[in-house]
PDB file of C-alpha atoms in Angstrom:
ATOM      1  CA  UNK A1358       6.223  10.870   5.091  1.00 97.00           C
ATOM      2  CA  UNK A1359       7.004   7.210   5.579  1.00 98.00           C
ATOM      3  CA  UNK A1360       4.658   4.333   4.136  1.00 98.00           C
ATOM      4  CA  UNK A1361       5.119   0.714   5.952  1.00 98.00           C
ATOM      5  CA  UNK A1362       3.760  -1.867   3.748  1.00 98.00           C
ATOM      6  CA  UNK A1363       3.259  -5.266   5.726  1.00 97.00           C
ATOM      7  CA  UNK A1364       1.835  -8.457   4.869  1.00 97.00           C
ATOM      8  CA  UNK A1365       1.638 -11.991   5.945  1.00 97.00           C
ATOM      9  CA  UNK A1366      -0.256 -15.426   5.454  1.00 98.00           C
ATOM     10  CA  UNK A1367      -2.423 -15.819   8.285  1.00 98.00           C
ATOM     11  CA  UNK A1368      -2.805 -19.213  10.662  1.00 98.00           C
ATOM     12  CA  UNK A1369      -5.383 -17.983  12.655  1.00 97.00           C
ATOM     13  CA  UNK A1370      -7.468 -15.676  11.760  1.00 96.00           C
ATOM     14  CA  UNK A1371      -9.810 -14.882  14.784  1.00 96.00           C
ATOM     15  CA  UNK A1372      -6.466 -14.568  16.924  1.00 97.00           C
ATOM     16  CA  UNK A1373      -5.220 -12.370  14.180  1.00 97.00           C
ATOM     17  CA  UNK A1374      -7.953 -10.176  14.029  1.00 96.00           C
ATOM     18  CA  UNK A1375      -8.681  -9.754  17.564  1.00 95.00           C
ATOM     19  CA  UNK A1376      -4.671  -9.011  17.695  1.00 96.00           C
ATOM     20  CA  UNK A1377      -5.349  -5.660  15.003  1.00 95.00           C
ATOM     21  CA  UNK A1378      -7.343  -4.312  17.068  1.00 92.00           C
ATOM     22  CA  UNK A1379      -4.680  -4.011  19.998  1.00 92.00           C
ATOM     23  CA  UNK A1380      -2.882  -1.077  17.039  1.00 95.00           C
ATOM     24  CA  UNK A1381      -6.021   1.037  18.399  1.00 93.00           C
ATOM     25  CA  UNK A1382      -3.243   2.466  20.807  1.00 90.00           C
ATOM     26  CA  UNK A1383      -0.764   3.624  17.990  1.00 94.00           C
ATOM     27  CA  UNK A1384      -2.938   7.628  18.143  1.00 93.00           C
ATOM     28  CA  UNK A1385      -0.842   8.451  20.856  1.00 90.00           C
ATOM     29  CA  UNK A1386       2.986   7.493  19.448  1.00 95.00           C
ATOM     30  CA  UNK A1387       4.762  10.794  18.267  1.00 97.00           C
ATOM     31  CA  UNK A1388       4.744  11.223  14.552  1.00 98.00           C
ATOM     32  CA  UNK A1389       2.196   8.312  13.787  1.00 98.00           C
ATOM     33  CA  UNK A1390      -0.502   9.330  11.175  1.00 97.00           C
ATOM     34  CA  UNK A1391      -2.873   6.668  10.509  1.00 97.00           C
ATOM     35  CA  UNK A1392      -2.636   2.712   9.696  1.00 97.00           C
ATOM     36  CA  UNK A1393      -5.233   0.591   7.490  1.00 97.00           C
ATOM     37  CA  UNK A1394      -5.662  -2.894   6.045  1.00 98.00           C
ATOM     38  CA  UNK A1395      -7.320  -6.103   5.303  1.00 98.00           C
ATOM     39  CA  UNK A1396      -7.912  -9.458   3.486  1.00 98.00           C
ATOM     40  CA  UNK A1397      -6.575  -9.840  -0.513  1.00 98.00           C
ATOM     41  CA  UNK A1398      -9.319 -10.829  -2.333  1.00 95.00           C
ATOM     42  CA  UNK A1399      -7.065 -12.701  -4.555  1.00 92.00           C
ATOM     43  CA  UNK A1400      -5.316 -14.769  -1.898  1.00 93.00           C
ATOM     44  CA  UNK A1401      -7.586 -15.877   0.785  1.00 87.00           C
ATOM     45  CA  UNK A1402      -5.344 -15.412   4.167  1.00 95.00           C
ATOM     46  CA  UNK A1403      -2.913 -12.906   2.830  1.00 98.00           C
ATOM     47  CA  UNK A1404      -3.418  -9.955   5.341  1.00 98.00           C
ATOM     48  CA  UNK A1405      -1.998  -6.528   4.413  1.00 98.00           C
ATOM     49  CA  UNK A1406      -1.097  -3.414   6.289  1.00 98.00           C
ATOM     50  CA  UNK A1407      -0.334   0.321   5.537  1.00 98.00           C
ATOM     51  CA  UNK A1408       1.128   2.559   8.635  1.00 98.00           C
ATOM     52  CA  UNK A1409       2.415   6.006   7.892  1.00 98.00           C
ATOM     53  CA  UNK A1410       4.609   8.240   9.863  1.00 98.00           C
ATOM     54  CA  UNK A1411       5.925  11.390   9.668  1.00 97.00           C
ATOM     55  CA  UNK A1412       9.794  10.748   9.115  1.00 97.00           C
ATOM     56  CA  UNK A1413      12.158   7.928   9.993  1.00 97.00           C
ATOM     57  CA  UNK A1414      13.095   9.078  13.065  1.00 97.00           C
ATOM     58  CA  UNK A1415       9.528   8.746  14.790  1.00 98.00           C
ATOM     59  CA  UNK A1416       9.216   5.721  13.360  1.00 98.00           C
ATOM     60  CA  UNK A1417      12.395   4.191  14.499  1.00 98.00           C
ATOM     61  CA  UNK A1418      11.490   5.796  18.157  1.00 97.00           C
ATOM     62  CA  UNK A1419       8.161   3.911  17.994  1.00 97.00           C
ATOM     63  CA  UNK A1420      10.055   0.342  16.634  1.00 97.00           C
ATOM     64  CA  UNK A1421      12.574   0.743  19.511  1.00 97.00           C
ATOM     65  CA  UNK A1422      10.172   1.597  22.706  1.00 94.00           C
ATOM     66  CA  UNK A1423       6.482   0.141  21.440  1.00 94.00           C
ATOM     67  CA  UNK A1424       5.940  -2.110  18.469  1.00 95.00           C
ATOM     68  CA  UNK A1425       7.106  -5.476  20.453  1.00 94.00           C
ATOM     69  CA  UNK A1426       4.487  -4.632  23.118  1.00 92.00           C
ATOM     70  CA  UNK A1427       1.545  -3.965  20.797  1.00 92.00           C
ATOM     71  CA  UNK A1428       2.674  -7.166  18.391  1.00 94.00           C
ATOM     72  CA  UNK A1429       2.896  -9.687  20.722  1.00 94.00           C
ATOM     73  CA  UNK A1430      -1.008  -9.749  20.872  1.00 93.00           C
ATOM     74  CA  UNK A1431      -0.922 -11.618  17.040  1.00 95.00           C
ATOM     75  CA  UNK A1432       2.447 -13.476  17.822  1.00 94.00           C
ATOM     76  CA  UNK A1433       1.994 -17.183  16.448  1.00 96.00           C
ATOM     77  CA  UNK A1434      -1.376 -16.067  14.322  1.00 97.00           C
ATOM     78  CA  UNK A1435       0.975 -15.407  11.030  1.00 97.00           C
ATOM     79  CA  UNK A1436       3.677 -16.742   9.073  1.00 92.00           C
ATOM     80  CA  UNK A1437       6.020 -15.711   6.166  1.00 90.00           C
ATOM     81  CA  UNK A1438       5.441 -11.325   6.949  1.00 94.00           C
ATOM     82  CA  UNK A1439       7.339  -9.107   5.128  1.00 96.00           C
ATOM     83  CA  UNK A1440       7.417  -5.334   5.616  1.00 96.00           C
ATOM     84  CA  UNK A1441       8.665  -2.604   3.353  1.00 97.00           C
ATOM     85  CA  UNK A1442       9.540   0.764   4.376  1.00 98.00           C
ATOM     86  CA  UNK A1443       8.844   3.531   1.399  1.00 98.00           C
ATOM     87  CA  UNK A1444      10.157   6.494   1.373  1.00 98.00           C
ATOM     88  CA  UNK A1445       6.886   9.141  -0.143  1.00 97.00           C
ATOM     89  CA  UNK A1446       7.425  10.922  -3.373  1.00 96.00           C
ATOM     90  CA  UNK A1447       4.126  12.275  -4.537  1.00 95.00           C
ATOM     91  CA  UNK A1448       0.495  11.826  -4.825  1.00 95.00           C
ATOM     92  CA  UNK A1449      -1.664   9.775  -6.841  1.00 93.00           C
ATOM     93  CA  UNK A1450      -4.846  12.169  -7.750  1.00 88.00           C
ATOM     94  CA  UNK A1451      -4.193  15.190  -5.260  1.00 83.00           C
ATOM     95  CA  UNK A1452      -4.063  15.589  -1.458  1.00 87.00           C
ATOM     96  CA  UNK A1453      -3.523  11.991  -0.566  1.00 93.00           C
ATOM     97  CA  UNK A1454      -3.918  11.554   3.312  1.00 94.00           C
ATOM     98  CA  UNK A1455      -3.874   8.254   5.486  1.00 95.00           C
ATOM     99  CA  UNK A1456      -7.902   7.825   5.810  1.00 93.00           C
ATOM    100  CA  UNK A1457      -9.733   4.766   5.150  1.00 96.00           C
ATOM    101  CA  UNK A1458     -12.939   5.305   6.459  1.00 94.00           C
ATOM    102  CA  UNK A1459     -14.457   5.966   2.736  1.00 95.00           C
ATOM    103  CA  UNK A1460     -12.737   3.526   1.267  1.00 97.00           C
ATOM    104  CA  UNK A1461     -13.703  -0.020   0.164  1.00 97.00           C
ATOM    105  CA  UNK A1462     -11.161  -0.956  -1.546  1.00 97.00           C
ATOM    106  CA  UNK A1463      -6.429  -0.510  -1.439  1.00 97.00           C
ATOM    107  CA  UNK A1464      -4.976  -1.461  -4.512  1.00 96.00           C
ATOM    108  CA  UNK A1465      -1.034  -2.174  -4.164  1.00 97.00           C
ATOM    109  CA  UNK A1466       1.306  -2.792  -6.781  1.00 95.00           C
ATOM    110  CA  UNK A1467       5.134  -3.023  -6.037  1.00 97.00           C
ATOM    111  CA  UNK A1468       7.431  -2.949  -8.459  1.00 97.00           C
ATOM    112  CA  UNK A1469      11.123  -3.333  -8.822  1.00 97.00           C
ATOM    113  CA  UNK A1470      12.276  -1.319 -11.699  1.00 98.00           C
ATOM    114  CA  UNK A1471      15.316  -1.655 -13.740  1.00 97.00           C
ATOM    115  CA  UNK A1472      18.471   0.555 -12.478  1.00 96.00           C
ATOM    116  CA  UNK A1473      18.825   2.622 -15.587  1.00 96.00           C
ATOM    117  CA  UNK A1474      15.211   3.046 -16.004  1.00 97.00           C
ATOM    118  CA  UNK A1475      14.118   4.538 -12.492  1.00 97.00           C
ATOM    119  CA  UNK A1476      13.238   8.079 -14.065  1.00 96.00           C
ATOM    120  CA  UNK A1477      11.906   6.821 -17.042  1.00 97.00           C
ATOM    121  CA  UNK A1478       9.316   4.810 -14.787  1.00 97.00           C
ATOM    122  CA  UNK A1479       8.790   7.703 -12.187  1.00 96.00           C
ATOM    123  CA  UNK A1480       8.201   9.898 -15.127  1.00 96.00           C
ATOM    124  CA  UNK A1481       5.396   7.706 -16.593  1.00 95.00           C
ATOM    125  CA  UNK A1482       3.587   7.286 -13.037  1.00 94.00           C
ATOM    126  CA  UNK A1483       3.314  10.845 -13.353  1.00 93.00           C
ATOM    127  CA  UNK A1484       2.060  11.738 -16.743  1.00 94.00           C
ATOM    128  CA  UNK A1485       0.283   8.431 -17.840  1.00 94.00           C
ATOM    129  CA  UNK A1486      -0.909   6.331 -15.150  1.00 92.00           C
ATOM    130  CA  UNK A1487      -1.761   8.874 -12.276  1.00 91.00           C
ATOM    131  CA  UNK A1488      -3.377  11.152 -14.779  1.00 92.00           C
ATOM    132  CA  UNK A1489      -5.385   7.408 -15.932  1.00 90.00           C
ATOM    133  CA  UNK A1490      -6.242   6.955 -12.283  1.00 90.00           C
ATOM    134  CA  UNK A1491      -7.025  10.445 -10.837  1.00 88.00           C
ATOM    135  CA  UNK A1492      -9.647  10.462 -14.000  1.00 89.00           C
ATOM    136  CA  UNK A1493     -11.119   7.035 -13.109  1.00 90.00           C
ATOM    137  CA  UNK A1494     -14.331   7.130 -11.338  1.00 90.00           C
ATOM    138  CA  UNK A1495     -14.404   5.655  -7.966  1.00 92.00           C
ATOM    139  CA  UNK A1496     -10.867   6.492  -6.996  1.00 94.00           C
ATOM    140  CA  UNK A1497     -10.465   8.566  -3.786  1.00 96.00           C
ATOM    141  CA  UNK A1498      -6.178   8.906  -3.712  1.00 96.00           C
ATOM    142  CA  UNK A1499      -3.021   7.364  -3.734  1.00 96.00           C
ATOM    143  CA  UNK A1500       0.846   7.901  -3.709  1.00 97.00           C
ATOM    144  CA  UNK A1501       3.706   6.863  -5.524  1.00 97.00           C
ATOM    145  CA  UNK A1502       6.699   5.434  -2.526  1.00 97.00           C
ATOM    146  CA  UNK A1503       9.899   4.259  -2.963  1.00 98.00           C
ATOM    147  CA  UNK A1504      12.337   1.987  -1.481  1.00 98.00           C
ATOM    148  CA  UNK A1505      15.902   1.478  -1.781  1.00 96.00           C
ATOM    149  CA  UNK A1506      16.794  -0.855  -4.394  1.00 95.00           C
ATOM    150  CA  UNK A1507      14.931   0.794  -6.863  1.00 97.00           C
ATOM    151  CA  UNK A1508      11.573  -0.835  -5.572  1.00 98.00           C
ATOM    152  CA  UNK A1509       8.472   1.357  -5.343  1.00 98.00           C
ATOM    153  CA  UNK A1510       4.888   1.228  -4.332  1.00 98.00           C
ATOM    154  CA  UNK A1511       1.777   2.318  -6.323  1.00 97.00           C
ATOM    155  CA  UNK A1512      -1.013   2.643  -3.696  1.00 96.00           C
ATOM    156  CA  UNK A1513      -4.420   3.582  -4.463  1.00 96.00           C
ATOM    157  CA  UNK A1514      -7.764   3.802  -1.947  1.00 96.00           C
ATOM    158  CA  UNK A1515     -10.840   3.189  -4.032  1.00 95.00           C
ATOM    159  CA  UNK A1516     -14.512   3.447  -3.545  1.00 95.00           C
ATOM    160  CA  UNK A1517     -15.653  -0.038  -4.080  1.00 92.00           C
ATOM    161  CA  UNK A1518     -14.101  -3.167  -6.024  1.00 88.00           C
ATOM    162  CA  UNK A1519     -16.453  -2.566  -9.019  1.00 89.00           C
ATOM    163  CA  UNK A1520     -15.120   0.929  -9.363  1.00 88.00           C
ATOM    164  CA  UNK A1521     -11.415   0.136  -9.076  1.00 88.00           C
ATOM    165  CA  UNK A1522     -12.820  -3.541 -11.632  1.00 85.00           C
ATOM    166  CA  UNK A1523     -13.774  -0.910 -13.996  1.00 84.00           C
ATOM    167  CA  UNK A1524     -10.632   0.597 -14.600  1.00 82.00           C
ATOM    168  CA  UNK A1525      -8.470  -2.583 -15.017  1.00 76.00           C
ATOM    169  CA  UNK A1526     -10.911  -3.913 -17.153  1.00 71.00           C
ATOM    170  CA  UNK A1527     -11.109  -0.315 -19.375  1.00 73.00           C
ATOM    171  CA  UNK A1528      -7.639   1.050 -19.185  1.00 78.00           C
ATOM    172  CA  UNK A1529      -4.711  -1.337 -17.775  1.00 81.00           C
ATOM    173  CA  UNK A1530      -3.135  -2.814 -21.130  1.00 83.00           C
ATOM    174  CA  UNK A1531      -3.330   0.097 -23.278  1.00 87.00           C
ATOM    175  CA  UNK A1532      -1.479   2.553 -20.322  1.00 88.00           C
ATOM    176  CA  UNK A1533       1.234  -0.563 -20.076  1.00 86.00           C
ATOM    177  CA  UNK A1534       2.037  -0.204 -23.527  1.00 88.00           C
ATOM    178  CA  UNK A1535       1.929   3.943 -23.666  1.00 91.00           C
ATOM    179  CA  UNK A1536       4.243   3.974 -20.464  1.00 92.00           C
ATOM    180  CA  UNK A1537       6.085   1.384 -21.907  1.00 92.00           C
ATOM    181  CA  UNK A1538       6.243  -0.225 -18.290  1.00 91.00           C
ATOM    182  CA  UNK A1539       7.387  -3.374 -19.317  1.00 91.00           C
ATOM    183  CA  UNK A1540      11.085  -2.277 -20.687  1.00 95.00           C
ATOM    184  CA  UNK A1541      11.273  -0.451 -17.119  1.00 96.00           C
ATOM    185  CA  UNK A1542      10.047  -3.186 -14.763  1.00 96.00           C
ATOM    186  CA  UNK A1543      12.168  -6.240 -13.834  1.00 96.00           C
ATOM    187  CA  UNK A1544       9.763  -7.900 -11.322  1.00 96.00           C
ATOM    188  CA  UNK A1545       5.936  -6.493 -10.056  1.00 94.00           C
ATOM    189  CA  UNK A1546       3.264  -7.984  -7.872  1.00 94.00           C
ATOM    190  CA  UNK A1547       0.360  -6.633  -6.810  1.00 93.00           C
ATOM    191  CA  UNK A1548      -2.780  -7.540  -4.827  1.00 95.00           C
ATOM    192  CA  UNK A1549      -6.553  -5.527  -4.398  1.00 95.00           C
ATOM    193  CA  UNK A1550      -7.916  -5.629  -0.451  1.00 97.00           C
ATOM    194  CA  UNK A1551     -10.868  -5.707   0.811  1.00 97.00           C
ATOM    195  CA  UNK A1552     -10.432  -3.190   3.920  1.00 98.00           C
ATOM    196  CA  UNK A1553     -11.630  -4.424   7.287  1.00 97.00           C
ATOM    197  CA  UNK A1554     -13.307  -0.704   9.146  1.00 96.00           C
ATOM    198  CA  UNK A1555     -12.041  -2.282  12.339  1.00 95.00           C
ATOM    199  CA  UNK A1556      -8.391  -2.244  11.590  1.00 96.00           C
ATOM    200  CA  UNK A1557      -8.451   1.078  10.656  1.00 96.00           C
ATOM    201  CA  UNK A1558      -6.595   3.545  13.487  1.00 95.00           C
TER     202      UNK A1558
END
């Protein structure tokens, strides 16, 4: 599966908005399996956006024959987007699929890790922080991407921002030090976002 993680700071945000909803079409592209976003809640205007796709392939066919159609509904709305194409490697919790409809809450953090400390850092996703997040209450699912240039994506759908408030609060700087995430990471950002039902296809 592909993950394509967009965002952008927003000019307009009624022209924006109305503009999402135009991505209602994107059911009936080959290989498309569900897109989601909304506002950060630390950034007012920051809009993000999660697609996912079967393989590279459909997605390029879609990019080549659609996208420019469907986008040019939000052209001038947005400045300074940036999109990221990850590559899936596993689940966050178990059985992650691209739903949003129960979900309050997407928590992304994107980190680029350290060349000689890519498996160490994959290797603590999996037995420190997923295990940490699959036990948390309020968390639905996630997945673990990657990019090329040793960049990666932690994504994680929860039930409501007091849930996924709970956890950071509890849990975040003692799992930093156990995964020792700080000797693998060179740069990470992140951002928590409030999901808008409407933009969900």
């Amino acid at each position: 599966m592909l993950v394509k993680w967009s965002r952008c700071t927003v000019v307009d945000r009624r022209g924006f908005e109305r503009g999402q909803r135009k991505w209602a079409g994107l059911p009936g592209e080959p290989g498309f399996r569900g897109q989601g976003g909304g506002w950060s809640r630390l950034r007012p205007n920051v809009a993000h956006v999660v697609s996912f796709w079967e393989s590279r392939p459909f997605y390029d066919s879609f990019m080549a024959r659609s996208y420019d159609r469907l986008a040019a509904a939000q052209a001038g709305t947005f400045k300074e987007a940036q999109a990221t194409l990850f590559a899936y490697r596993f689940d966050v919790k178990t059985g992650f699929e691209p739903r949003f409809s129960d979900a309050d809450v997407l928590r992304v953090a994107h980190c680029r890790v350290r060349e000689d400390r890519v498996e160490h850092f994959a290797l603590m996703q999996e037995k420190v922080w997923n295990p940490a997040m699959a036990g948390s209450p309020g968390m639905l699912r996630g997945l673990f991407g990657e990019a090329p240039g040793n960049e990666f994506l932690i994504m994680s759908l929860w039930q409501s921002a007091a849930e996924h408030g709970k956890y950071r609060q509890e849990r975040i700087e003692r799992l930093l030090l156990r995964a020792r995430t700080q000797a693998d990471v060179a740069a990470m950002t992140g951002d928590v976002v409030e999901l808008e039902p409407s933009w969900t296809v």
